[in-house]
Short mmCIF file of C-alpha atoms and ligand atoms in Angstrom, two decimals:
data_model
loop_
_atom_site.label_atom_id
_atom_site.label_comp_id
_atom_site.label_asym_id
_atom_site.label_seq_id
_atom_site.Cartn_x
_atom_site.Cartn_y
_atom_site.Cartn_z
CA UNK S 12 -31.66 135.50 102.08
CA UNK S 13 -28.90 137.77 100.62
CA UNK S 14 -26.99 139.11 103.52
CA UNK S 15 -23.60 141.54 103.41
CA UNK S 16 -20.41 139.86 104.64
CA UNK S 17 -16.45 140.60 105.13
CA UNK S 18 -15.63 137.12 103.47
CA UNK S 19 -12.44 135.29 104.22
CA UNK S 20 -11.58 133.35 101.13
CA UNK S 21 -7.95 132.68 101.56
CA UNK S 22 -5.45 132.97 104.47
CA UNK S 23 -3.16 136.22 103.89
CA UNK S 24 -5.48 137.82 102.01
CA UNK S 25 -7.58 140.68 102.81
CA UNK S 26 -11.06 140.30 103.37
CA UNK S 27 -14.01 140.52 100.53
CA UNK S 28 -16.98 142.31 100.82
CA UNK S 29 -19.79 140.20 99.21
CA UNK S 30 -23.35 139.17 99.14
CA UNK S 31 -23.78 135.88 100.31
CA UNK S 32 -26.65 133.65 100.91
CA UNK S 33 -27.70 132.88 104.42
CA UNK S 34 -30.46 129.79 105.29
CA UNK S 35 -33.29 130.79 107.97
CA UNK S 36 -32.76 129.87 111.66
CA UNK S 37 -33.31 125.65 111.79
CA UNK S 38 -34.60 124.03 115.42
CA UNK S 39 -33.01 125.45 118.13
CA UNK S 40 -31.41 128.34 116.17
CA UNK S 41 -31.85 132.01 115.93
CA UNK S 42 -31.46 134.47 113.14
CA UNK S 43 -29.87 138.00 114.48
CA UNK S 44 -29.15 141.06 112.71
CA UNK S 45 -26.02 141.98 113.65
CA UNK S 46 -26.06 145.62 114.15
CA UNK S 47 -21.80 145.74 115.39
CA UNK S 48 -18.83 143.70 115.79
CA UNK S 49 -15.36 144.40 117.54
CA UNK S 50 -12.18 143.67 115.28
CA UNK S 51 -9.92 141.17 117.71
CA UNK S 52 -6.62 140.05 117.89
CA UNK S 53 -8.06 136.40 116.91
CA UNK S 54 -9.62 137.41 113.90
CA UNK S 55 -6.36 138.61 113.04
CA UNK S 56 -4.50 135.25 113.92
CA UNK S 57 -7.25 132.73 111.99
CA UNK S 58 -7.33 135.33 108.66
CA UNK S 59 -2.91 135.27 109.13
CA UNK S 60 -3.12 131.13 108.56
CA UNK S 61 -1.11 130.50 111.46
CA UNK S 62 -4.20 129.38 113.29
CA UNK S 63 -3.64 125.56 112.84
CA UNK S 64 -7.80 125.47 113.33
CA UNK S 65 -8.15 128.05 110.78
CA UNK S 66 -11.16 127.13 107.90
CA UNK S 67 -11.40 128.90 104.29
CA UNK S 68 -13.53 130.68 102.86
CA UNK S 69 -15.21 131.57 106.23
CA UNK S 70 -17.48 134.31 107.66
CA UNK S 71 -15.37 135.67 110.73
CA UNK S 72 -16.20 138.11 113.58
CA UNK S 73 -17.12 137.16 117.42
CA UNK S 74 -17.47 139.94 119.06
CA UNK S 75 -20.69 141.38 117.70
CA UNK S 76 -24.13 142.60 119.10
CA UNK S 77 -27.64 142.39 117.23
CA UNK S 78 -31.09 142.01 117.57
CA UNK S 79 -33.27 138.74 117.21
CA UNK S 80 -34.92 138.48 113.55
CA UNK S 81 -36.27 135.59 113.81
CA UNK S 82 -36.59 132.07 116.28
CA UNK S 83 -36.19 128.55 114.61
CA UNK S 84 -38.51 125.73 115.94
CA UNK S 85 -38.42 124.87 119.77
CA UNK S 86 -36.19 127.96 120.72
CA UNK S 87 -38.02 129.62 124.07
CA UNK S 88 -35.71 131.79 125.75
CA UNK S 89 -35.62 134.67 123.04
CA UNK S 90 -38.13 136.16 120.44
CA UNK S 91 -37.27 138.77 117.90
CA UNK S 92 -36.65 142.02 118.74
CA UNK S 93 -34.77 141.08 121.72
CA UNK S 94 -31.42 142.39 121.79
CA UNK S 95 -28.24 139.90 121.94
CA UNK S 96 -24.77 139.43 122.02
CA UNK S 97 -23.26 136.57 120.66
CA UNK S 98 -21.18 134.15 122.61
CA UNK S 99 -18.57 132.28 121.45
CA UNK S 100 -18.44 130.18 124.33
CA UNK S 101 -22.06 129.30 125.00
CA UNK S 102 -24.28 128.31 127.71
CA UNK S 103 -26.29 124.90 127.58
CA UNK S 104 -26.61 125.03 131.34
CA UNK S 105 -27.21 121.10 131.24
CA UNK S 106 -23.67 119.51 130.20
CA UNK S 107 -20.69 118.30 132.76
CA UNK S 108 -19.08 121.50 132.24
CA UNK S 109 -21.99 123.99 132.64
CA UNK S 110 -22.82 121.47 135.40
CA UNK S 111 -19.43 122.42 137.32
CA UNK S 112 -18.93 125.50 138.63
CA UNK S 113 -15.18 125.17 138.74
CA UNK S 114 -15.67 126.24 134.44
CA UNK S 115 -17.34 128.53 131.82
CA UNK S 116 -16.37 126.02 129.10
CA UNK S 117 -19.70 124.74 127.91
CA UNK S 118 -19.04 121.46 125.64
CA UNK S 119 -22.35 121.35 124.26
CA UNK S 120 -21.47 122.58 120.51
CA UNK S 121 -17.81 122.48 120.55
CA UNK S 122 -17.13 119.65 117.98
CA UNK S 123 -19.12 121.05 115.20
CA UNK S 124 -18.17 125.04 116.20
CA UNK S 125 -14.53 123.97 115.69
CA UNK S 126 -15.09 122.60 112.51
CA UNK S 127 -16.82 126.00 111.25
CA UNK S 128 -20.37 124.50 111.62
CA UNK S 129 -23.82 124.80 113.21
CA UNK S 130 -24.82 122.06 115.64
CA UNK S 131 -26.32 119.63 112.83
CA UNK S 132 -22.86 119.46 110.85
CA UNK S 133 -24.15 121.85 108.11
CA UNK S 134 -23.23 125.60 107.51
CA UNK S 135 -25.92 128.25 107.09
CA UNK S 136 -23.77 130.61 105.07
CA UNK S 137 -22.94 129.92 100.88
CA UNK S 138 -21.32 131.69 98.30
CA UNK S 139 -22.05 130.78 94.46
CA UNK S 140 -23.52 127.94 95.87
CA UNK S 141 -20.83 126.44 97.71
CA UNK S 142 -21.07 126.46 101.47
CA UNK S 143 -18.82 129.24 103.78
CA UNK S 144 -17.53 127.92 107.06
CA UNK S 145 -19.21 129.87 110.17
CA UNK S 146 -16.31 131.05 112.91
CA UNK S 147 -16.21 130.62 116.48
CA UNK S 148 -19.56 130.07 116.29
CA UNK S 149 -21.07 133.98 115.61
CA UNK S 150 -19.70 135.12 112.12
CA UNK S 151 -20.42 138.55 113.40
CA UNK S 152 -18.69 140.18 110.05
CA UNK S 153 -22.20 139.97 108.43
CA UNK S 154 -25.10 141.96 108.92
CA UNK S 155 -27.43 138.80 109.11
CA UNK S 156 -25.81 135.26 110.69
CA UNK S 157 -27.56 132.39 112.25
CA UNK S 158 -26.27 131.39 116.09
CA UNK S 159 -27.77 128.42 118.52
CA UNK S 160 -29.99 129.66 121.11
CA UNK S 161 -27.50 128.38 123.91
CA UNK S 162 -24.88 131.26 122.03
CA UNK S 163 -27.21 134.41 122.35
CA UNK S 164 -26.94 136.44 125.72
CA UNK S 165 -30.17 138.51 126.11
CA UNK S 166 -29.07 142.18 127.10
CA UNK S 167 -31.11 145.31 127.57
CA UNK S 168 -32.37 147.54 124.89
CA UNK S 169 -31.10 150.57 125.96
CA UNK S 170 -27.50 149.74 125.77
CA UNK S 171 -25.34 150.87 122.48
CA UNK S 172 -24.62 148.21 120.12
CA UNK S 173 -21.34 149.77 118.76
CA UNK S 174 -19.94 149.56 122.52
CA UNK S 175 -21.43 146.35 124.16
CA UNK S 176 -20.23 144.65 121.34
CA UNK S 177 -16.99 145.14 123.06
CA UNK S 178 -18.50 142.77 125.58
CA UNK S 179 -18.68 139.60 123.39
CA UNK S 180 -15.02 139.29 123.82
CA UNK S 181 -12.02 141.67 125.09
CA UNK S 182 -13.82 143.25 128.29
CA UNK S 183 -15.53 140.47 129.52
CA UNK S 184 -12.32 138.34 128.46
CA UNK S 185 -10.36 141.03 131.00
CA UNK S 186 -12.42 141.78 133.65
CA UNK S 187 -13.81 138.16 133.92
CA UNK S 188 -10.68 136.83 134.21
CA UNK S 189 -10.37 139.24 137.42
CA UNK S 190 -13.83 138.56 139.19
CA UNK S 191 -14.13 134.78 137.74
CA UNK S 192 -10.97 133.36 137.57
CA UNK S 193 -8.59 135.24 139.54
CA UNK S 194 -11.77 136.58 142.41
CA UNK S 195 -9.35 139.55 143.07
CA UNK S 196 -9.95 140.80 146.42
CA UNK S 197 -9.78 144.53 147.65
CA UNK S 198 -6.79 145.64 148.88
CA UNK S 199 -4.94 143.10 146.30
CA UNK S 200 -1.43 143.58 144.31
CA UNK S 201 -2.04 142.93 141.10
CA UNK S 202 0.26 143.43 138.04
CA UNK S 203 -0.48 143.06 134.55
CA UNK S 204 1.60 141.87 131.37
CA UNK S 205 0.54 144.26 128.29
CA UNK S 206 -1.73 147.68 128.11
CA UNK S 207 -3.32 146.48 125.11
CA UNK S 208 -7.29 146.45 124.96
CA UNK S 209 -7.38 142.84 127.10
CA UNK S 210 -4.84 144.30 129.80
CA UNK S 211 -6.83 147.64 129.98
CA UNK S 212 -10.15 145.63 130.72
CA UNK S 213 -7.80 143.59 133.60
CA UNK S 214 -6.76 146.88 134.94
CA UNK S 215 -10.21 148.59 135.00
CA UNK S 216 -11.69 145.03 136.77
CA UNK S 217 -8.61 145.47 139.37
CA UNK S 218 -9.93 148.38 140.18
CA UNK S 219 -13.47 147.78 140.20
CA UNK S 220 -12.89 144.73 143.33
CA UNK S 221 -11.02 147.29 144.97
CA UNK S 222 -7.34 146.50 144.44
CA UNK S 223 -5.19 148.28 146.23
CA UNK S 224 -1.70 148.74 143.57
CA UNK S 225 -2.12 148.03 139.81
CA UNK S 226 0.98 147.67 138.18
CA UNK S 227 1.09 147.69 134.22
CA UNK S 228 3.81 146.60 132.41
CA UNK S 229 4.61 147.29 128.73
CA UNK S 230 7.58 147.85 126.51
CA UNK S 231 5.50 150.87 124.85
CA UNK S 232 5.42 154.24 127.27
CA UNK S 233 2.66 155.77 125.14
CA UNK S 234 0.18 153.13 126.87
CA UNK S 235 0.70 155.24 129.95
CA UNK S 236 -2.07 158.11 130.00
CA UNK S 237 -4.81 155.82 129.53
CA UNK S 238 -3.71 152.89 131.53
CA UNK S 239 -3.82 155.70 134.28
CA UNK S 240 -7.06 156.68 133.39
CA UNK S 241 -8.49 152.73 133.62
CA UNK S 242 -6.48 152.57 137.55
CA UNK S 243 -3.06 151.85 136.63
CA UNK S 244 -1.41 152.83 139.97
CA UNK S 245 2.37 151.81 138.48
CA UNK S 246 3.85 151.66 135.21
CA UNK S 247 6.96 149.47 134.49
CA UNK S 248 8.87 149.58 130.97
CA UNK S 249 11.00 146.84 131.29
CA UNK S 250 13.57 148.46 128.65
CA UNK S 251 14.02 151.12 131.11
CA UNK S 252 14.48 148.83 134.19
CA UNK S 253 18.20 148.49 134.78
CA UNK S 254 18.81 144.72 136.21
CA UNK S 255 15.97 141.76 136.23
CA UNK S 256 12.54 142.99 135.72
CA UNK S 257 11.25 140.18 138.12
CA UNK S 258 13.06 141.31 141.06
CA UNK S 259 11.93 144.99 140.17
CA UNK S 260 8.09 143.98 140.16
CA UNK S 261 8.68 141.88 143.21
CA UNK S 262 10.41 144.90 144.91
CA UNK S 263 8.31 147.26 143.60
CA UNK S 264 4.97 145.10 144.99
CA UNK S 265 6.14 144.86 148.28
CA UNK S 266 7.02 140.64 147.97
CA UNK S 267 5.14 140.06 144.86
CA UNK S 268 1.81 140.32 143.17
CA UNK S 269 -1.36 139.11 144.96
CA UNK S 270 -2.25 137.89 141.08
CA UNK S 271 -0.62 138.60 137.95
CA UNK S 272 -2.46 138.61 134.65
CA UNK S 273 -0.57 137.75 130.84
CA UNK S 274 -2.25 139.93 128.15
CA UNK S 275 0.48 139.90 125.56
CA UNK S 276 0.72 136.27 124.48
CA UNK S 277 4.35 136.07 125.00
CA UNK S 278 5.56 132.92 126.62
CA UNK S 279 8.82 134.67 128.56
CA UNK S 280 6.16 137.32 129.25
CA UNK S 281 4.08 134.24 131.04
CA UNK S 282 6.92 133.10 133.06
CA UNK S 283 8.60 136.50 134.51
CA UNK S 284 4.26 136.69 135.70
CA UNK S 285 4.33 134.11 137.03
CA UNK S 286 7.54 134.39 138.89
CA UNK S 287 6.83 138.26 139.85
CA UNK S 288 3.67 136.42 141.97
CA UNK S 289 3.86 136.33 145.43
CA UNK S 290 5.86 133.66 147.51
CA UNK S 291 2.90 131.05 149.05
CA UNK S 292 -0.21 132.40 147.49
CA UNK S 293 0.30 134.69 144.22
CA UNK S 294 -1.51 133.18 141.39
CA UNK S 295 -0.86 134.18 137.87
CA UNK S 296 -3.42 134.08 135.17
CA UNK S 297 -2.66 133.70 131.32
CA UNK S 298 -5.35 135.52 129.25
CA UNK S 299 -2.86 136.00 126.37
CA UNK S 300 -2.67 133.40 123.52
CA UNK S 301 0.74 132.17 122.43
CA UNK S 302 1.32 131.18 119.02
CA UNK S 303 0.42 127.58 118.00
CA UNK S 304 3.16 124.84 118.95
CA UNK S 305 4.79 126.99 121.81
CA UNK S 306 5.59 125.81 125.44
CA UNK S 307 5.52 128.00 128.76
CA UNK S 308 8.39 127.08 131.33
CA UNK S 309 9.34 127.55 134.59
CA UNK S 310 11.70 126.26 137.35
CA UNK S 311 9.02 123.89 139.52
CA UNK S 312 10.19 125.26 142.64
CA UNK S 313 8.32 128.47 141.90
CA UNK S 314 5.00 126.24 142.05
CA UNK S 315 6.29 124.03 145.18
CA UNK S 316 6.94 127.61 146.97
CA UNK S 317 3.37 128.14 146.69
CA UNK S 318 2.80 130.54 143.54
CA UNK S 319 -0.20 129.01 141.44
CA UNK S 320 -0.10 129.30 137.28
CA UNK S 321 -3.72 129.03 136.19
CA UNK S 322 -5.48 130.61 132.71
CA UNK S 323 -8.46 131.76 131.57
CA UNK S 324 -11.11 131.63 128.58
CA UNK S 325 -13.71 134.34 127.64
CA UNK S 326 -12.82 135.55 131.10
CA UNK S 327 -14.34 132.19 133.20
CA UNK S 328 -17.48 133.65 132.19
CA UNK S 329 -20.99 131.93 131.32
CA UNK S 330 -22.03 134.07 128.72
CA UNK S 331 -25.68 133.60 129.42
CA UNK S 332 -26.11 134.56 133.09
CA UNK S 333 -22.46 136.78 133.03
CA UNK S 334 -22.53 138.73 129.96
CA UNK S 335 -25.70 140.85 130.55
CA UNK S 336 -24.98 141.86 134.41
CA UNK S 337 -21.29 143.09 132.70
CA UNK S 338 -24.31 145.52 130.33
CA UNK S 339 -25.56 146.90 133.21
CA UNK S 340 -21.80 147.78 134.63
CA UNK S 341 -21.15 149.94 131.89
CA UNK S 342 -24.75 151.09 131.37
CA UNK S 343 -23.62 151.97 135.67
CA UNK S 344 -20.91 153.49 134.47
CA UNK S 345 -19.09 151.03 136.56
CA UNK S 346 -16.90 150.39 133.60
CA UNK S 347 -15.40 152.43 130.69
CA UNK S 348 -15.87 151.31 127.10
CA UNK S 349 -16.29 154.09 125.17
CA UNK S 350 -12.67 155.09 125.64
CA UNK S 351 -11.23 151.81 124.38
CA UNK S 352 -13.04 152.14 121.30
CA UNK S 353 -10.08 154.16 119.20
CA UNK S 354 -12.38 153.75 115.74
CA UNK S 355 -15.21 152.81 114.10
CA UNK S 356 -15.63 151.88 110.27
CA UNK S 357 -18.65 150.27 107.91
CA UNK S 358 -18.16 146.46 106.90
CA UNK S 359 -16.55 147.82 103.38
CA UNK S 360 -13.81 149.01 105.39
CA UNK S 361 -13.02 146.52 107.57
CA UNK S 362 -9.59 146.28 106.30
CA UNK S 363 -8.57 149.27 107.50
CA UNK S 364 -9.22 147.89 111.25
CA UNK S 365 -6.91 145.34 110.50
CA UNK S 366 -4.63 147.41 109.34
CA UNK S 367 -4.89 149.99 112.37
CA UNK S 368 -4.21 146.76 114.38
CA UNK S 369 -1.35 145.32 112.93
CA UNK S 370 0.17 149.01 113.31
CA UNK S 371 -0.94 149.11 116.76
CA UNK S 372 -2.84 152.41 116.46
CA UNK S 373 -6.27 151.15 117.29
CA UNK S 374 -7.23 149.51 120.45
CA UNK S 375 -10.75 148.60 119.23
CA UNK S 376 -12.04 148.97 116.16
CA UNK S 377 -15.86 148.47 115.36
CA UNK S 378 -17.99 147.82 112.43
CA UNK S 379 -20.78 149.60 112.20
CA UNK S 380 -23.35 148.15 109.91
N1 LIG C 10 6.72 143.13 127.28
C1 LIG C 10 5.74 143.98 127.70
N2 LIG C 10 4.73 144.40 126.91
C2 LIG C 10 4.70 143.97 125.64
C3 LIG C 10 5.67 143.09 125.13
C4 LIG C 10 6.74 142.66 126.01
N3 LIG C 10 7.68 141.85 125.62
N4 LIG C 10 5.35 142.81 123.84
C5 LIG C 10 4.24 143.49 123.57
N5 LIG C 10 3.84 144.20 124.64
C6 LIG C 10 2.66 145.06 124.78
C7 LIG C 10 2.33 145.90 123.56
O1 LIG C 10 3.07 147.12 123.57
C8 LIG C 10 0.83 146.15 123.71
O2 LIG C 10 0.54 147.33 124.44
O3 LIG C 10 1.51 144.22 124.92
C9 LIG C 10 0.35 144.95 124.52
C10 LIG C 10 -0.55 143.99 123.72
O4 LIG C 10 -1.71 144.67 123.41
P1 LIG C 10 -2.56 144.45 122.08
O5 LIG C 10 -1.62 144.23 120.94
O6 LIG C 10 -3.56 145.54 121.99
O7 LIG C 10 -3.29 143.04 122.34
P2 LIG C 10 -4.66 142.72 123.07
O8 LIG C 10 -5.81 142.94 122.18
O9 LIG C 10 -4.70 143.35 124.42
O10 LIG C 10 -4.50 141.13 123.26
C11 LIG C 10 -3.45 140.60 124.02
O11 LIG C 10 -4.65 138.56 124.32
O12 LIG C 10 -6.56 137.94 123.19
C12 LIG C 10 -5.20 137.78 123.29
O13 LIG C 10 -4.53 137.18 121.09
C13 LIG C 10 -4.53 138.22 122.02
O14 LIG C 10 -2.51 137.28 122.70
C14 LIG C 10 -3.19 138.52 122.54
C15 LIG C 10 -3.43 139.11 123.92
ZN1 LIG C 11 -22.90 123.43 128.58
#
């Protein structure tokens, strides 16, 4: 079928809105309309060509929601018209790692997703005949793609596609990495690296487990208002703080953070977390992702005097069973999406959220198909 795509054909370039051709769900797949898709920060860093696992021409886009259009052979768990939201880190619920509950990091597909295919080594997507790489597995920048069953979390019907989409990465990226990784508890110190759209979901899980002080930390004051809005309970610019900025947060917390969460992607950002963190039991968590090649370092004493330097991926979460019950939080109004998404565009203008990124105006920007 002819579907509508944002078409990466070259790294540095913008993208290209085409027609493409798209094959029908084979066994075990699923085809979804894709009815929204978040812009993220990875997009960004695969389309830039510094992504050393970067594929062209390819279909990008993972943070989308749709609705089932049709079910390839043998798949059981959805049947169209059910609404979904793509995962990027799926749930097989058989392998070692779905087997563990110590990890969200389901190995089932991972060989051929990383190499920009579906599970049987072929690509659904072509262009003038020649096949288009899929990305992360959901290729949500077109309005039809085709994802594995074990990559489709089944959501409710009344929830907005051009918010939960939101969900398929940055909040459940955030908050998960507070209730799955990190299991804040209430009455915790937290403090967290960045007020961008990851470190605003981190902040608004902080305060959903009931922690008691939420420090934010950014170079840019303007992040302020809304931080405040999502619980922010302190705000530190470290260009304003007169002396070390670790002995300020450690001050400031009372001893040091409970947990402390990287959302920048910075790795002297990583270590002053980790080092703000609590002597004998503050953990930090790195969300952020650092730029291929680069190393994190610290003095090992930090780690022998009992502060713990973990990270985490789509927020520990397994998209399956996790990413609907984080629906019904914001259908709860439990969470707050609607004020992280800054703008909203159709697929021909997807360029312009890239742009709006880059300039760091936007905190989300969605396609709207
Ligand atoms: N110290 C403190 N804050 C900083 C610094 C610094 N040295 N450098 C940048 N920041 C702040 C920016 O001002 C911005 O508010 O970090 C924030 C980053 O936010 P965004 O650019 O919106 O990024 P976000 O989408 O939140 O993603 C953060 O997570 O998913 C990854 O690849 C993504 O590594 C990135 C990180
Ligand atoms: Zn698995």
């Amino acid at each position: 079928m002819d579907v509508r795509a944002a078409v990466a054909f070259e790294a540095g370039k913008p993208l290209e809105i085409e027609t493409v051709q798209l094959e029908g769900p084979k066994a075990g797949e699923v085809l979804v309309e894709i009815k929204a898709s978040g812009i993220c920060h990875t997009d960004a860093f695969t389309l830039s060509g510094e992504d050393p696992e970067g594929l062209f021409p390819s279909i990008f886009g993972h943070e989308g929601a749709g609705v089932v259009a049709e079910c390839g052979p043998g798949v059981t768990s959805l049947k169209p018209g059910d609404h979904v939201i793509p995962l990027y880190t799926p749930e097989c619920r058989e392998c070692d790692y779905c087997l563990n509950p110590k990890t969200n990091l389901c190995q089932a597909i991972r060989t051929t997703q990383g190499q920009g295919l579906m599970p049987d080594g072929t690509s659904r997507f072509s262009y003038k005949g020649k096949p288009i790489f899929h990305y992360m597995g959901c290729s949500t920048f077109a309005n039809y793609t085709v994802l594995p069953e074990i990559a489709l979390a089944k959501i409710r019907k009344d929830a907005p596609f051009d918010k939960v989409c939101y969900i398929g990465c940055g909040v459940t990226t955030g908050i998960g990495a507070v209730v799955n990784t990190a299991k804040v508890t209430p009455g915790a110190r937290v403090v967290v690296f960045g007020l961008g759209g990851i470190g605003l979901n981190v902040i608004q899980g902080a305060r959903m487990v009931g922690a008691d002080q939420i420090v934010g930390v950014d170079i840019n004051p303007a992040k302020k208002p809304l931080a405040e809005k999502f619980g922010m309970t302190d705000f530190v610019n470290p260009k304003e703080v007169s002396g070390d900025l670790v002995a300020h947060l450690v001050e400031l917390t009372g001893g040091g953070a409970d947990w402390s969460f990287e959302c920048i992607g910075r790795t002297d950002t990583m270590r002053q977390a980790l080092e703000c963190c609590h002597k004998g039991w503050g953990e930090s968590v790195i969300i952020g992702v650092a730029g291929a090649g680069q190393e994190i370092s610290t003095r090992p004493f930090q780690l022998v005097t009992g502060r713990t330097w973990k990270g985490s991926a789509f927020g520990g979460a397994r998209g399956r069973t996790d990413v609907p019950k984080i629906v019904d939080w914001y259908m709860d109004g439990k969470i707050n999406i609607d004020d992280l998404i800054t703008h909203t565009m159709p697929l021909e203008e997807i360029n312009k959220g890239f742009d709006l990124m880059h300039e760091g105006r936007s905190i989300r920007s969605v396609v709207v198909y």
